[in-house]
Structures are given as C-alpha cells and as structure tokens.
Tab-separated table of C-alpha atoms in Angstrom:
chain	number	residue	atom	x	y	z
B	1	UNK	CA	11.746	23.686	-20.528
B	2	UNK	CA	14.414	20.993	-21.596
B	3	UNK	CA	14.520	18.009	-19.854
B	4	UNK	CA	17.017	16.771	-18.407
B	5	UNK	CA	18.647	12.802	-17.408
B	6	UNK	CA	19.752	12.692	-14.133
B	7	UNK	CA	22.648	10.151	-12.902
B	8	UNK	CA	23.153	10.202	-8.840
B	9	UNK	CA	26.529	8.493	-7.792
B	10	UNK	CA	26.675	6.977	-4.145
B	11	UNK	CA	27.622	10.337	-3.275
B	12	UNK	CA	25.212	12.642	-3.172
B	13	UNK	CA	26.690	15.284	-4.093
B	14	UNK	CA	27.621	14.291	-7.198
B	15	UNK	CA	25.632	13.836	-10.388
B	16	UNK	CA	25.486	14.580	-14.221
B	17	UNK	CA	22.804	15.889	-16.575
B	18	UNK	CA	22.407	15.611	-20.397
B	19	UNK	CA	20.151	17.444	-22.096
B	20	UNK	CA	17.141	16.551	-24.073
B	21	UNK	CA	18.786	16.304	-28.222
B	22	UNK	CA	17.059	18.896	-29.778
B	23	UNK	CA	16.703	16.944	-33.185
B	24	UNK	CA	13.646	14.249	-31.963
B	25	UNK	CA	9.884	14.506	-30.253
B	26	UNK	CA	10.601	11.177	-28.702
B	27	UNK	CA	12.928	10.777	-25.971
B	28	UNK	CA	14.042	8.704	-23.612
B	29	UNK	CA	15.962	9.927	-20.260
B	30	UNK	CA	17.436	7.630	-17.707
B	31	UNK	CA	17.731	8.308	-13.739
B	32	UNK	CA	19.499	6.486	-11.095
B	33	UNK	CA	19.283	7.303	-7.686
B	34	UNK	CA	19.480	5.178	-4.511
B	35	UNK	CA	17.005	4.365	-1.728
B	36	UNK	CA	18.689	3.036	0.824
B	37	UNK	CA	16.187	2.857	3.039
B	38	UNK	CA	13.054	1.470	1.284
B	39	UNK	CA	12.211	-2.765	1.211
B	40	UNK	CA	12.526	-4.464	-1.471
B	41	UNK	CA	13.542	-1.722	-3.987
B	42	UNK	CA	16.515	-1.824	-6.677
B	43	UNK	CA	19.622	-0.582	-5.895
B	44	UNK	CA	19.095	2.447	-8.267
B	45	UNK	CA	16.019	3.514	-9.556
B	46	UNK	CA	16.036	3.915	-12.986
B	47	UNK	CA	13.137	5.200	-14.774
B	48	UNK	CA	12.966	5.810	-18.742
B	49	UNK	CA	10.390	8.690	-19.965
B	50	UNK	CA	8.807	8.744	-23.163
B	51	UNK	CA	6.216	11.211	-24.250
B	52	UNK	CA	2.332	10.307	-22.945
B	53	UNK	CA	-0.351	9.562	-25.870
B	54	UNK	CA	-2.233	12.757	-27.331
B	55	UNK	CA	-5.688	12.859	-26.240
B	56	UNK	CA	-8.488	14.085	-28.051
B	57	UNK	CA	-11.329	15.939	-26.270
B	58	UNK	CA	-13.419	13.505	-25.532
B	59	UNK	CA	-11.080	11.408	-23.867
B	60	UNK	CA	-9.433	13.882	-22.031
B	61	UNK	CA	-12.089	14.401	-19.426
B	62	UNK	CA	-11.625	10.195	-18.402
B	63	UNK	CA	-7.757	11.239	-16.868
B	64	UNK	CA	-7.970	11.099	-13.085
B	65	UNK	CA	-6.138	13.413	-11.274
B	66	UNK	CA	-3.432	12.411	-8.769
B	67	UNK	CA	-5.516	12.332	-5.309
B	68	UNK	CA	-5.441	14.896	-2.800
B	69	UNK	CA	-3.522	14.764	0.338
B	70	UNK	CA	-5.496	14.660	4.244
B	71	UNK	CA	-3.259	17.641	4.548
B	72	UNK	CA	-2.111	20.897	2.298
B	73	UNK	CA	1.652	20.512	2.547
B	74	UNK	CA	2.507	17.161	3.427
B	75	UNK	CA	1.010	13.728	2.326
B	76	UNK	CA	0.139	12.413	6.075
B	77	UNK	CA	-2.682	9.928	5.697
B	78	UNK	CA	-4.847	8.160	3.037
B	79	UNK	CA	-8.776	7.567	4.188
B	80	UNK	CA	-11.250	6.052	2.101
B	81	UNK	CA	-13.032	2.611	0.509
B	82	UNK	CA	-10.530	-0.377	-0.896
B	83	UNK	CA	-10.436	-2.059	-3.227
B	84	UNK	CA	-9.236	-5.458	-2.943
B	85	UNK	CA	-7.048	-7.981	-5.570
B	86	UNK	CA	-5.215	-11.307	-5.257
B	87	UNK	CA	-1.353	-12.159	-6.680
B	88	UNK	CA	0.381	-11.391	-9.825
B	89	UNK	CA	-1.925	-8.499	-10.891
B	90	UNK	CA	-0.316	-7.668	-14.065
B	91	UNK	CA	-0.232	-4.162	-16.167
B	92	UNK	CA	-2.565	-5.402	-18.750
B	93	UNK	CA	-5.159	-6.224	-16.302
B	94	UNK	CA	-4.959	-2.698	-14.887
B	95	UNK	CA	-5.059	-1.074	-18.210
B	96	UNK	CA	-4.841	-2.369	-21.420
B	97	UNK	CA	-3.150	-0.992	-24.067
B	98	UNK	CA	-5.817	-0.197	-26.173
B	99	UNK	CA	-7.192	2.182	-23.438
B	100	UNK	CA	-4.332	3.865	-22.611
B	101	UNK	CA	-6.255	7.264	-23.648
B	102	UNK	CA	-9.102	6.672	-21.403
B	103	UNK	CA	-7.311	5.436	-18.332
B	104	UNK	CA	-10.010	6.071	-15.501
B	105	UNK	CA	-13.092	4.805	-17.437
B	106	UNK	CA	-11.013	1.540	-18.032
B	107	UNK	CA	-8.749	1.205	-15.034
B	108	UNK	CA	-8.681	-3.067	-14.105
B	109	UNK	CA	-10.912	-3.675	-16.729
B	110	UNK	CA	-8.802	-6.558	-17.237
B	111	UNK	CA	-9.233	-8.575	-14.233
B	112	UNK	CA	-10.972	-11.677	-14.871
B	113	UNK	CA	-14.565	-12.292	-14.365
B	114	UNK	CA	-14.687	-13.722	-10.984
B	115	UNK	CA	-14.121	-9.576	-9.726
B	116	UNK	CA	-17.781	-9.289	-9.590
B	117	UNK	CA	-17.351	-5.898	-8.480
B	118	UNK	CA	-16.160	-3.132	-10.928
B	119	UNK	CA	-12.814	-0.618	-9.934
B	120	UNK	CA	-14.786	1.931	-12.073
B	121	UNK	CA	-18.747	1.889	-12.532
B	122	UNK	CA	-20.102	1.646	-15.952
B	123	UNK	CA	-20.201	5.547	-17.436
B	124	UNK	CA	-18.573	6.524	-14.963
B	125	UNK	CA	-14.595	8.030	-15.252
B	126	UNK	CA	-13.404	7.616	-11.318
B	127	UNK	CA	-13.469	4.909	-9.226
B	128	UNK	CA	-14.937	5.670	-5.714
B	129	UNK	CA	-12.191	3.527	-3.897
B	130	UNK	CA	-9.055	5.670	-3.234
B	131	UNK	CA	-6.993	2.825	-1.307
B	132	UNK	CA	-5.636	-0.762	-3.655
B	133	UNK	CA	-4.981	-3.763	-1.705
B	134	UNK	CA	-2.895	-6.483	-3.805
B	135	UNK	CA	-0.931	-8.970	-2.410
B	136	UNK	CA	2.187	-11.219	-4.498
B	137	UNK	CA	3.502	-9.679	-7.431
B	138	UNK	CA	1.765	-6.447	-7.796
B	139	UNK	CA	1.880	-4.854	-10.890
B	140	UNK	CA	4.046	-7.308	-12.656
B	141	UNK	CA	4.181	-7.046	-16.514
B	142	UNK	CA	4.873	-4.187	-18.913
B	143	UNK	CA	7.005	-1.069	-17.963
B	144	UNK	CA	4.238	1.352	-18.937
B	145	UNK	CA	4.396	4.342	-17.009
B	146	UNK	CA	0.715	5.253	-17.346
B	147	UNK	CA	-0.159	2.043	-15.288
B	148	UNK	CA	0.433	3.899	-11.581
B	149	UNK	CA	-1.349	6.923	-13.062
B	150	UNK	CA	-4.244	4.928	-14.141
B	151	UNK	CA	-5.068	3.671	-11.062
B	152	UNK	CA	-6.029	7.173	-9.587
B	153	UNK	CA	-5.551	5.961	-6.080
B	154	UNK	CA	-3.936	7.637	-3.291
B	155	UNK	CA	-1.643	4.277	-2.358
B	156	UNK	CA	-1.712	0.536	-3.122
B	157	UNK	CA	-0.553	-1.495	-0.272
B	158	UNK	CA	0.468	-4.788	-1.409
B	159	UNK	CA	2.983	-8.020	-0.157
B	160	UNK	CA	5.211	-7.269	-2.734
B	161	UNK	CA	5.764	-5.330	-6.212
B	162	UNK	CA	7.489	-5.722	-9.159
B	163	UNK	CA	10.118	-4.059	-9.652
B	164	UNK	CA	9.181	-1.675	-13.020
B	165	UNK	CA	5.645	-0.687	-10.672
B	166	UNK	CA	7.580	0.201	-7.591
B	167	UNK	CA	10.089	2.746	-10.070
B	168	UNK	CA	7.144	4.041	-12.509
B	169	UNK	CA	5.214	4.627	-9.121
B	170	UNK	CA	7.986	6.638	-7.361
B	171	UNK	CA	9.662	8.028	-10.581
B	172	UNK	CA	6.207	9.836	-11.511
B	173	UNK	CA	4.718	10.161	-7.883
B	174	UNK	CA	1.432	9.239	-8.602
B	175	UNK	CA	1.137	6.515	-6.024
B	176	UNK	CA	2.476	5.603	-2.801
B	177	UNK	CA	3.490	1.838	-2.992
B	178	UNK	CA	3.265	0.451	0.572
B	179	UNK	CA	3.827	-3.052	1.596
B	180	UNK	CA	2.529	-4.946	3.706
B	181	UNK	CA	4.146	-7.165	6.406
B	182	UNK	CA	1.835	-10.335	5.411
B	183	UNK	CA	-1.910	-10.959	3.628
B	184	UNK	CA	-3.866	-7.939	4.144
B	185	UNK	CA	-5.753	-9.139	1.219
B	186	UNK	CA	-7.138	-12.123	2.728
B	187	UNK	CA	-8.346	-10.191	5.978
B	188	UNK	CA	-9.729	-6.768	3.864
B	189	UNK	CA	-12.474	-6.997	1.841
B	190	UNK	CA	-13.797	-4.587	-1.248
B	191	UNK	CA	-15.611	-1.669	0.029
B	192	UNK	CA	-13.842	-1.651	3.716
B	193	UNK	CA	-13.290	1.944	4.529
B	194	UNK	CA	-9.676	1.883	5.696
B	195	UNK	CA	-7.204	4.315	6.572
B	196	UNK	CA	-3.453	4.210	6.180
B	197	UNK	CA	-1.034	6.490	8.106
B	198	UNK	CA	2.460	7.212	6.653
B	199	UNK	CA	4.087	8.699	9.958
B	200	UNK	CA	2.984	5.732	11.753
B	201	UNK	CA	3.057	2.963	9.230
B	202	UNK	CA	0.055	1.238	9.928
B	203	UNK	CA	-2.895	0.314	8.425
B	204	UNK	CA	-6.779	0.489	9.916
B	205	UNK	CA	-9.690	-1.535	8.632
B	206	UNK	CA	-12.871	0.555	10.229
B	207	UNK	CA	-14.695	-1.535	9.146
B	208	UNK	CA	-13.253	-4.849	11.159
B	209	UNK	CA	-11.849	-2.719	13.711
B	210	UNK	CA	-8.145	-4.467	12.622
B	211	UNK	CA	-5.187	-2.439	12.296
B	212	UNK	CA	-2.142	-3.763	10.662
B	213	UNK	CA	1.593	-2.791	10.503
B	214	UNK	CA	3.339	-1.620	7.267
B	215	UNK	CA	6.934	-1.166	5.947
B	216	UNK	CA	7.858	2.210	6.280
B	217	UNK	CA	8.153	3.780	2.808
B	218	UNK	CA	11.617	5.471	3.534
B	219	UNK	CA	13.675	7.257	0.990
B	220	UNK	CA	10.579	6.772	-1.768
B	221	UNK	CA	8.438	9.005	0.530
B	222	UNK	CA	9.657	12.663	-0.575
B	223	UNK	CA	10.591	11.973	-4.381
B	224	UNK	CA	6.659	10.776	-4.486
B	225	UNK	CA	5.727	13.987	-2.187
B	226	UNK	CA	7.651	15.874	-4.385
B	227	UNK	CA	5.531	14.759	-7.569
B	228	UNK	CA	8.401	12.678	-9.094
B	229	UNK	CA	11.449	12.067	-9.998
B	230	UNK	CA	12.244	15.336	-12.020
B	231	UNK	CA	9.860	17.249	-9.317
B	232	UNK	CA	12.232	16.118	-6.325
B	233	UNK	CA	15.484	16.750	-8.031
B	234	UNK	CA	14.147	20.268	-8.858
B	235	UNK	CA	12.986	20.883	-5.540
B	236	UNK	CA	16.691	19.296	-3.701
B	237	UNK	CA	18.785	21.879	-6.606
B	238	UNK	CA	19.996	18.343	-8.161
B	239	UNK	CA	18.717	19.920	-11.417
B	240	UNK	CA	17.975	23.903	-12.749
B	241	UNK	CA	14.743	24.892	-12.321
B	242	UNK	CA	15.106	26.340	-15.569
C-alpha cells in the first residue's frame, strides 16, 4: 500500500494527498490537521514519517506492544502501577539512540542515577508500570518518533509536553498524553496503583485514596483510538483504504 501525505484545511472537508515517489525507500510525509479542542496543542499537527530501524531477531522480541484497552472497542480507562518522573524529561533519557532497536529492554535508561528504581528490570523486555507520571516539559528533545512507542505505556499524564511528544504521540497513537491540572508528580509516588478514566477525566491514586482532575484529551482522543494519524484518516474516508 502507498502512503499517502495528508493536508486538512480549516474546512474539513477539504484536503489533498500526494503519493509516496516511487523512486526512494526513505520518505518523508507531512500531515496537518487541527485540534481545536485539545490544551496546549499546535495549531496543526504536523507529523513527518520516516521508515523504523530493521531489527534483527534477537532484538525483535524487546518491542512492546501498544497496551490493551479496559474495553474491546473503545479505549475507556487505564489501571495499573506508575511510574513517576520530575521536569524536562528529555527523549534521550527515555531512549537513547543507540538503543533504538531494543526499545523496551532500554526504555529511561537514561534518567540519572538518583531514579533508584528501574522503568524496566534488568533481563527483562517490559516494564510492569503501564501509567507515566511527568510533570514540566515532558518529553522535550529530539523528534524521534520511536520515543512514545518506547515507552509501552497505556498514557503519560504530565503538567505539560513538548510539543514534537504531544504530535509523535497522537500522530502514531501509541500513547495517550494527558495533562494534568497541577503536580501530580509531587503527590504520586512509583509503584502507586492508579487508575485514569478518559470519559470522566480524572485521575485515582488507590493507593492514597486521592483522585485528581485532568484536561480532557478532546480532538486527540479518536486519531489515538484510531491507531494514528494514517489509521484515523482511513477510518473518517479522508484517505483510500487502498
């Protein structure tokens, strides 16, 4: 199947699609759409794909899968252990270039020493926390796309984002980027079991017994439902299915 840029005026209705040229294995495609209704999101989101590093065999296995939803159809609720950083947790920290083939074994191997408490045991290729609570900054750094999918959590609920994580997480729907409405991260703690609830936009710490309000996720909810950018715009005839 060719793939396909997408460009989505103001009105919905209209767009345009290029195909991908024929005559190169590496490609970049550009989509803009508009979410009016999400916090502190661009005005378009644009999102530039580039074909993801071969694996060999042995590496293969260390990919974690997107995680599963409470329900079959629709993505409802998250429930699970957190894991808990501070600001301006940058894309290197998460993964690091050099293990960009073996992203669950190395997810946040970066973080600096004072994290006493590993994202992913040693030997082992998935992390036991499905829920990331950051604070300032999240994700700032690098535009790597593989940075959301390394982090094999359901959702990361953080203060704020930067910009490139917020797009790369919606554009390839492998995390739901909440934010919070102030410092979750100083009032959650590694290994809390929490549970957060899209319909209702709040957040609950079991384990304190606090529950906290989010921002609701808005227009960013179905294109991540959908399984990304190219998934939604598929699924809403924006693009042939074939």
């Amino acid at each position: 199947m060719a793939a396909s840029s997408l460009s989505l005026s103001p009105n919905p209705t209209t767009f345009t699609t290029s195909p991908k040229p024929s005559f190169s294995n590496s490609y970049h495609t550009t989509c803009f759409i508009k979410f009016p209704n999400t916090s502190q999101t661009p005005t378009h989101l644009i999102v530039t794909h580039s074909p993801r590093p071969s694996l060999s065999s042995s590496s293969s296995s260390s990919i974690i899968p997107r995680a599963t939803a409470s329900s079959s159809t629709t993505q409802t609720s998250f429930h699970g252990l957190c894991y808990v950083v501070g600001d301006n947790i940058n894309t290197d920290q998460i993964i690091p270039t050099e293990h960009l083939t073996l992203l669950g074994s190395y997810t946040l191997i970066g973080l600096p020493s004072s994290y006493t408490t590993r994202f992913v045991e040693p030997n082992e290729n998935k992390t036991k926390y499905s829920i990331m609570i950051g604070s300032y900054n999240f994700g700032c750094g690098s535009s790597r796309e593989h940075v959301p999918m390394a982090l094999g959590a359901a959702g990361v609920v953080a203060e704020s984002y930067a910009r490139i994580f917020f797009r790369n997480s919606v554009a390839t729907g492998e995390v739901y980027p909440l934010e919070s409405e102030g410092r979750i991260c100083e009032e959650c703690r590694t290994g809390d079991t929490i549970t957060i609830e899209l319909t209702k936009s709040r957040l609950i710490n079991h384990t304190t017994g606090k529950e906290y309000k989010l921002k609701p996720i808005g227009d960013a909810g179905p294109v991540i439902e959908a399984g990304g950018i190219f998934a939604y715009a598929r699924n809403t005839a924006m693009i042939p299915t074939k």
